[in-house]
Short mmCIF file of C-alpha atoms and ligand atoms in Angstrom, two decimals:
data_model
loop_
_atom_site.label_atom_id
_atom_site.label_comp_id
_atom_site.label_asym_id
_atom_site.label_seq_id
_atom_site.Cartn_x
_atom_site.Cartn_y
_atom_site.Cartn_z
CA MET A 1 -0.80 85.87 17.76
CA LYS A 2 0.65 85.32 21.72
CA ARG A 3 -2.49 87.76 22.95
CA LYS A 4 -4.80 86.41 20.80
CA LEU A 5 -3.88 82.74 21.94
CA LEU A 6 -4.25 84.76 25.75
CA THR A 7 -7.02 86.15 24.95
CA ALA A 8 -9.09 81.93 23.68
CA SER A 9 -7.34 80.43 27.21
CA LEU A 10 -9.11 83.63 28.83
CA PHE A 11 -12.13 82.66 27.28
CA MET A 12 -11.45 78.53 28.00
CA LEU A 13 -11.50 79.08 31.12
CA SER A 14 -14.79 81.15 32.21
CA ALA A 15 -16.31 79.04 29.52
CA ALA A 16 -15.17 76.13 32.21
CA MET A 17 -15.77 77.28 35.07
CA LEU A 18 -19.88 78.98 34.03
CA GLY A 19 -19.56 75.15 32.30
CA MET A 20 -20.07 73.87 36.05
CA SER A 21 -22.31 75.63 37.53
CA GLY A 22 -24.48 75.55 34.85
CA THR A 23 -24.77 71.30 35.36
CA THR A 24 -26.94 72.29 38.37
CA PHE A 25 -30.24 73.85 37.14
CA ALA A 26 -30.33 71.97 33.73
CA ASP A 27 -29.63 68.28 34.11
CA ASP A 28 -32.64 66.47 32.90
CA ASP A 29 -33.33 67.08 28.51
CA ASP A 30 -37.14 67.54 29.88
CA LYS A 31 -36.35 70.74 31.64
CA GLY A 32 -35.15 72.50 28.90
CA GLY A 33 -31.62 73.74 30.00
CA GLY A 34 -31.34 77.13 27.95
CA PHE A 35 -28.39 78.40 27.30
CA MET A 36 -25.78 78.13 30.00
CA SER A 37 -27.27 73.72 29.43
CA ARG A 38 -27.42 74.25 25.22
CA TRP A 39 -23.65 75.42 25.04
CA PHE A 40 -22.13 73.61 27.53
CA GLY A 41 -23.65 71.02 28.52
CA GLY A 42 -24.01 69.92 24.58
CA ASN A 43 -27.39 70.89 22.71
CA LYS A 44 -28.39 68.03 22.16
CA PRO A 45 -30.63 66.24 24.15
CA GLY A 46 -29.95 62.56 24.92
CA VAL A 47 -27.37 60.01 23.04
CA ALA A 48 -26.83 59.88 19.61
CA PRO A 49 -28.50 56.69 18.04
CA VAL A 50 -26.52 54.04 16.57
CA THR A 51 -26.54 54.17 12.69
CA ASN A 52 -24.16 51.75 12.10
CA PRO A 53 -26.21 48.39 11.04
CA GLN A 54 -22.95 45.58 11.85
CA TYR A 55 -22.20 47.61 14.34
CA LEU A 56 -26.29 46.46 15.69
CA GLU A 57 -26.00 43.19 13.91
CA GLU A 58 -22.48 42.45 15.71
CA CYS A 59 -22.69 44.14 19.01
CA GLY A 60 -26.56 44.40 19.31
CA SER A 61 -26.27 40.86 19.98
CA CYS A 62 -25.42 39.24 23.62
CA HIS A 63 -27.14 43.06 24.84
CA PHE A 64 -27.79 46.85 24.15
CA PRO A 65 -26.11 47.86 21.58
CA TYR A 66 -24.22 50.98 23.61
CA GLN A 67 -25.02 53.59 22.15
CA PRO A 68 -20.42 54.88 20.73
CA GLY A 69 -21.61 58.19 22.92
CA LEU A 70 -21.87 57.02 25.63
CA LEU A 71 -18.11 55.82 25.98
CA PRO A 72 -14.79 58.17 25.56
CA ALA A 73 -12.88 56.84 22.54
CA ARG A 74 -9.77 55.46 25.50
CA SER A 75 -13.10 53.13 26.14
CA TRP A 76 -13.77 51.23 23.08
CA THR A 77 -10.39 51.06 21.52
CA ARG A 78 -9.22 48.49 25.17
CA ILE A 79 -12.72 47.13 24.51
CA MET A 80 -11.94 46.24 21.23
CA ALA A 81 -8.07 45.17 21.93
CA THR A 82 -9.64 42.87 24.30
CA LEU A 83 -13.09 41.04 22.33
CA ASP A 84 -10.96 38.00 23.37
CA ASN A 85 -12.07 38.26 27.23
CA HIS A 86 -15.35 40.44 27.10
CA PHE A 87 -16.48 40.91 30.21
CA GLY A 88 -15.77 36.59 30.78
CA GLU A 89 -17.16 35.94 27.55
CA ASN A 90 -15.65 36.04 24.24
CA ALA A 91 -16.85 37.80 21.32
CA GLU A 92 -13.88 38.59 18.79
CA LEU A 93 -14.60 39.76 15.51
CA PRO A 94 -12.62 39.01 11.79
CA ALA A 95 -10.04 40.94 11.58
CA GLU A 96 -12.43 43.36 9.38
CA ASP A 97 -15.42 43.57 10.63
CA ALA A 98 -13.09 44.23 14.40
CA ARG A 99 -11.73 47.47 11.83
CA MET A 100 -14.56 48.87 10.39
CA ILE A 101 -16.53 48.34 13.91
CA LYS A 102 -13.12 50.39 15.98
CA ASP A 103 -13.39 52.78 13.34
CA TYR A 104 -17.77 53.58 14.01
CA LEU A 105 -16.61 53.61 17.95
CA LEU A 106 -14.52 55.57 17.37
CA LYS A 107 -15.47 58.62 14.93
CA ASN A 108 -19.15 59.38 17.45
CA SER A 109 -17.34 58.59 20.30
CA ALA A 110 -18.28 60.95 24.25
CA ASP A 111 -15.47 62.87 23.21
CA GLY A 112 -15.91 65.66 21.71
CA SER A 113 -20.12 65.06 21.36
CA GLY A 114 -22.39 67.62 21.72
CA TYR A 115 -25.19 65.83 22.31
CA LYS A 116 -25.98 66.17 26.58
CA ARG A 117 -25.47 62.59 27.50
CA SER A 118 -22.12 62.44 26.40
CA VAL A 119 -20.89 65.64 27.32
CA LYS A 120 -21.77 64.55 31.46
CA ILE A 121 -20.25 61.57 31.69
CA MET A 122 -17.75 62.63 29.95
CA ASN A 123 -17.00 65.15 32.84
CA SER A 124 -17.38 62.99 35.24
CA LEU A 125 -14.14 61.03 34.14
CA ARG A 126 -10.36 61.84 35.25
CA SER A 127 -8.42 62.65 31.83
CA GLY A 128 -6.70 58.99 33.06
CA ASP A 129 -9.84 57.25 33.46
CA THR A 130 -10.73 54.62 30.85
CA PRO A 131 -13.46 52.32 31.96
CA LEU A 132 -14.73 49.77 29.95
CA ARG A 133 -18.90 49.43 31.22
CA ILE A 134 -20.46 52.32 31.22
CA SER A 135 -22.10 51.24 34.59
CA LYS A 136 -18.93 51.92 35.87
CA THR A 137 -18.86 55.34 35.07
CA PRO A 138 -19.49 57.80 38.50
CA TYR A 139 -21.98 59.75 36.51
CA PHE A 140 -24.29 56.74 35.51
CA LEU A 141 -23.30 55.77 39.67
CA LYS A 142 -24.42 59.00 40.54
CA LYS A 143 -27.67 58.94 38.10
CA HIS A 144 -28.41 54.92 39.25
CA GLY A 145 -27.00 55.50 43.14
CA GLU A 146 -31.19 54.85 44.00
CA LEU A 147 -32.06 51.98 42.66
CA ARG A 148 -32.52 49.34 44.89
CA PRO A 149 -30.80 45.04 43.72
CA GLU A 150 -34.65 43.79 43.57
CA MET A 151 -35.36 46.52 41.26
CA VAL A 152 -32.20 45.46 39.38
CA VAL A 153 -30.00 42.46 40.00
CA SER A 154 -32.38 40.28 41.21
CA ASN A 155 -35.52 41.69 39.35
CA PRO A 156 -35.06 38.96 36.59
CA LYS A 157 -36.24 40.74 34.27
CA VAL A 158 -33.31 43.28 35.02
CA GLY A 159 -30.16 41.31 36.13
CA SER A 160 -27.40 43.71 35.54
CA PHE A 161 -27.47 47.92 35.25
CA SER A 162 -25.72 46.53 31.50
CA ASN A 163 -29.59 45.83 30.44
CA CYS A 164 -29.90 49.72 29.92
CA SER A 165 -33.52 48.57 27.84
CA ALA A 166 -35.29 47.47 29.91
CA CYS A 167 -36.07 50.77 32.01
CA HIS A 168 -35.39 52.86 29.22
CA THR A 169 -38.23 52.14 26.57
CA GLN A 170 -36.00 54.25 24.27
CA ALA A 171 -32.98 53.53 24.70
CA ALA A 172 -32.75 52.02 21.21
CA LYS A 173 -33.63 56.71 20.22
CA GLY A 174 -30.35 57.38 23.28
CA SER A 175 -33.35 58.58 24.44
CA PHE A 176 -32.73 57.99 28.55
CA SER A 177 -35.40 60.60 29.51
CA GLU A 178 -36.34 59.88 33.63
CA LYS A 179 -40.38 60.30 32.02
CA GLU A 180 -39.64 57.08 29.57
CA ILE A 181 -38.61 55.07 32.63
CA LEU A 182 -41.01 51.62 33.71
CA ILE A 183 -39.32 49.40 35.74
CA PRO A 184 -40.44 45.95 35.38
CA ASN A 185 -42.23 44.41 38.01
CA PHE A 186 -41.55 47.89 39.88
CA GLY A 187 -42.98 50.99 37.33
CA ALA A 188 -42.50 54.61 36.63
CA TRP A 189 -40.03 56.26 37.81
CA GLU A 190 -40.73 59.60 40.30
CA GLU A 191 -39.69 62.43 39.45
CA ASP A 192 -37.78 64.36 41.27
CA ASP A 193 -37.13 68.95 40.58
CA ASP A 194 -33.20 68.49 41.83
C1 HEC B 1 -21.22 36.80 23.36
C2 HEC B 1 -22.27 37.91 23.57
C3 HEC B 1 -20.86 39.65 23.52
C4 HEC B 1 -20.69 40.15 21.87
C5 HEC B 1 -21.29 39.73 20.99
C6 HEC B 1 -20.00 40.86 22.85
N1 HEC B 1 -20.70 41.58 23.92
FE1 HEC B 1 -20.79 43.66 25.21
N2 HEC B 1 -20.98 41.75 26.70
C7 HEC B 1 -20.97 41.19 27.20
C8 HEC B 1 -21.30 40.86 28.33
C9 HEC B 1 -21.99 38.90 29.42
C10 HEC B 1 -21.08 42.23 29.32
C11 HEC B 1 -21.30 42.24 30.97
C12 HEC B 1 -22.71 42.75 30.88
C13 HEC B 1 -23.15 42.59 31.93
O1 HEC B 1 -22.64 42.29 33.05
O2 HEC B 1 -25.12 41.73 32.17
C14 HEC B 1 -21.18 42.26 28.30
C15 HEC B 1 -20.78 44.39 28.23
C16 HEC B 1 -20.76 45.15 27.21
C17 HEC B 1 -20.34 46.37 28.21
C18 HEC B 1 -20.25 46.95 29.52
C19 HEC B 1 -22.66 47.90 29.56
C20 HEC B 1 -21.90 48.35 30.58
O3 HEC B 1 -22.41 47.70 31.81
O4 HEC B 1 -21.95 50.07 31.06
C21 HEC B 1 -19.91 47.09 26.63
C22 HEC B 1 -19.23 48.66 26.42
C23 HEC B 1 -19.72 46.03 24.64
N3 HEC B 1 -20.23 44.93 26.85
C24 HEC B 1 -19.72 46.48 24.36
C25 HEC B 1 -19.60 45.43 23.34
C26 HEC B 1 -18.86 46.26 22.20
C27 HEC B 1 -19.18 46.91 21.03
C28 HEC B 1 -18.94 44.34 21.01
C29 HEC B 1 -19.01 44.42 19.98
C30 HEC B 1 -17.61 44.57 19.19
C31 HEC B 1 -20.09 43.60 22.23
N4 HEC B 1 -19.81 44.27 23.38
C32 HEC B 1 -20.53 42.10 22.04
C33 HEC B 1 -21.02 40.14 25.83
C34 HEC B 1 -21.26 39.89 24.61
C1 HEC B 2 -33.09 49.13 36.81
C2 HEC B 2 -32.97 50.30 35.47
C3 HEC B 2 -31.73 51.10 35.04
C4 HEC B 2 -31.27 50.14 33.72
C5 HEC B 2 -30.82 48.55 34.22
C6 HEC B 2 -30.42 51.25 34.15
N1 HEC B 2 -31.04 52.36 34.35
FE1 HEC B 2 -30.56 54.30 33.51
N2 HEC B 2 -31.64 55.00 35.05
C7 HEC B 2 -32.77 54.56 35.77
C8 HEC B 2 -33.60 55.20 36.47
C9 HEC B 2 -34.42 54.87 37.33
C10 HEC B 2 -33.32 56.39 35.80
C11 HEC B 2 -33.62 57.42 37.06
C12 HEC B 2 -32.80 58.40 38.49
C13 HEC B 2 -32.97 59.52 39.52
O1 HEC B 2 -32.42 60.82 38.37
O2 HEC B 2 -32.98 59.11 40.26
C14 HEC B 2 -31.83 56.22 35.72
C15 HEC B 2 -31.19 57.55 34.74
C16 HEC B 2 -30.65 57.64 32.70
C17 HEC B 2 -29.79 58.86 33.43
C18 HEC B 2 -30.31 60.26 33.26
C19 HEC B 2 -31.19 60.71 32.57
C20 HEC B 2 -31.68 61.28 33.09
O3 HEC B 2 -32.72 62.27 32.65
O4 HEC B 2 -31.12 62.51 33.69
C21 HEC B 2 -28.85 58.56 31.79
C22 HEC B 2 -27.96 59.14 31.25
C23 HEC B 2 -29.05 56.43 31.83
N3 HEC B 2 -29.75 56.19 33.59
C24 HEC B 2 -28.68 55.98 30.96
C25 HEC B 2 -28.78 53.92 30.99
C26 HEC B 2 -27.86 53.10 29.82
C27 HEC B 2 -26.82 54.04 29.99
C28 HEC B 2 -27.65 52.63 31.11
C29 HEC B 2 -27.86 50.94 30.24
C30 HEC B 2 -26.15 50.95 30.64
C31 HEC B 2 -28.96 52.51 33.05
N4 HEC B 2 -28.65 53.41 32.68
C32 HEC B 2 -29.64 51.27 32.85
C33 HEC B 2 -33.92 52.78 35.58
C34 HEC B 2 -32.29 52.35 34.79
#
């Protein structure tokens, strides 16, 4: 029994180390990925699309209905506990609706997801981090660091990094691939290979 446990933890350790190097050469959904990214980077591209009609209705009325796989469960728990003061708005829901939506979010959160972008977001967080915004996670900041303010905050057709679907034309399907990006007034994003 003891021996089995030790073997298992050695395997996990080497898997974690391999996983880290795996992320550096297979970061783009379009590039296939191969064995390393399938095992260690999440085997499905993008994030799981939203399937819950109630979530789409209640949490998609003011903004893009962010997929549950974009944040860890602990973030959703905190967001659902503070809906009365939600980024300066009151987004409170009847208790029963809130309970069902929270349940849906927690069951489909980024923790333990096999989707690539969920894995990347989780890997960028420390275990105690509880971001309330996807757009403040280290992975998001790294990916969007090259965007100039005139493309986002001072772009009347975008306004904020929270407006995912303004630039990611297939965001509603859970797909954020670079070749699908179209920044209003600026056009397609030039892909680079690093
Ligand atoms: C009354 C309007 C309203 C409703 C309803 C609403 N939100 Fe929001 N939400 C906002 C505003 C405003 C922001 C901040 C947007 C910005 O900074 O541009 C926001 C931001 C967010 C963000 C952070 C986005 C980022 O920048 O990464 C998350 C996550 C979020 N909302 C989740 C939810 C969930 C889950 C629900 C449903 C329970 C919900 N929202 C319902 C108004 C709303
Ligand atoms: C102003 C336009 C814009 C907005 C708004 C925006 N993005 Fe992006 N996003 C981009 C661009 C451009 C890239 C590619 C950056 C690069 O790799 O050089 C990108 C990259 C990404 C990637 C990595 C894709 C890949 O194949 O590497 C993900 C995931 C992503 N965005 C998710 C989001 C989410 C989720 C939101 C909303 C919370 C969002 N983005 C809001 C423009 C935007």
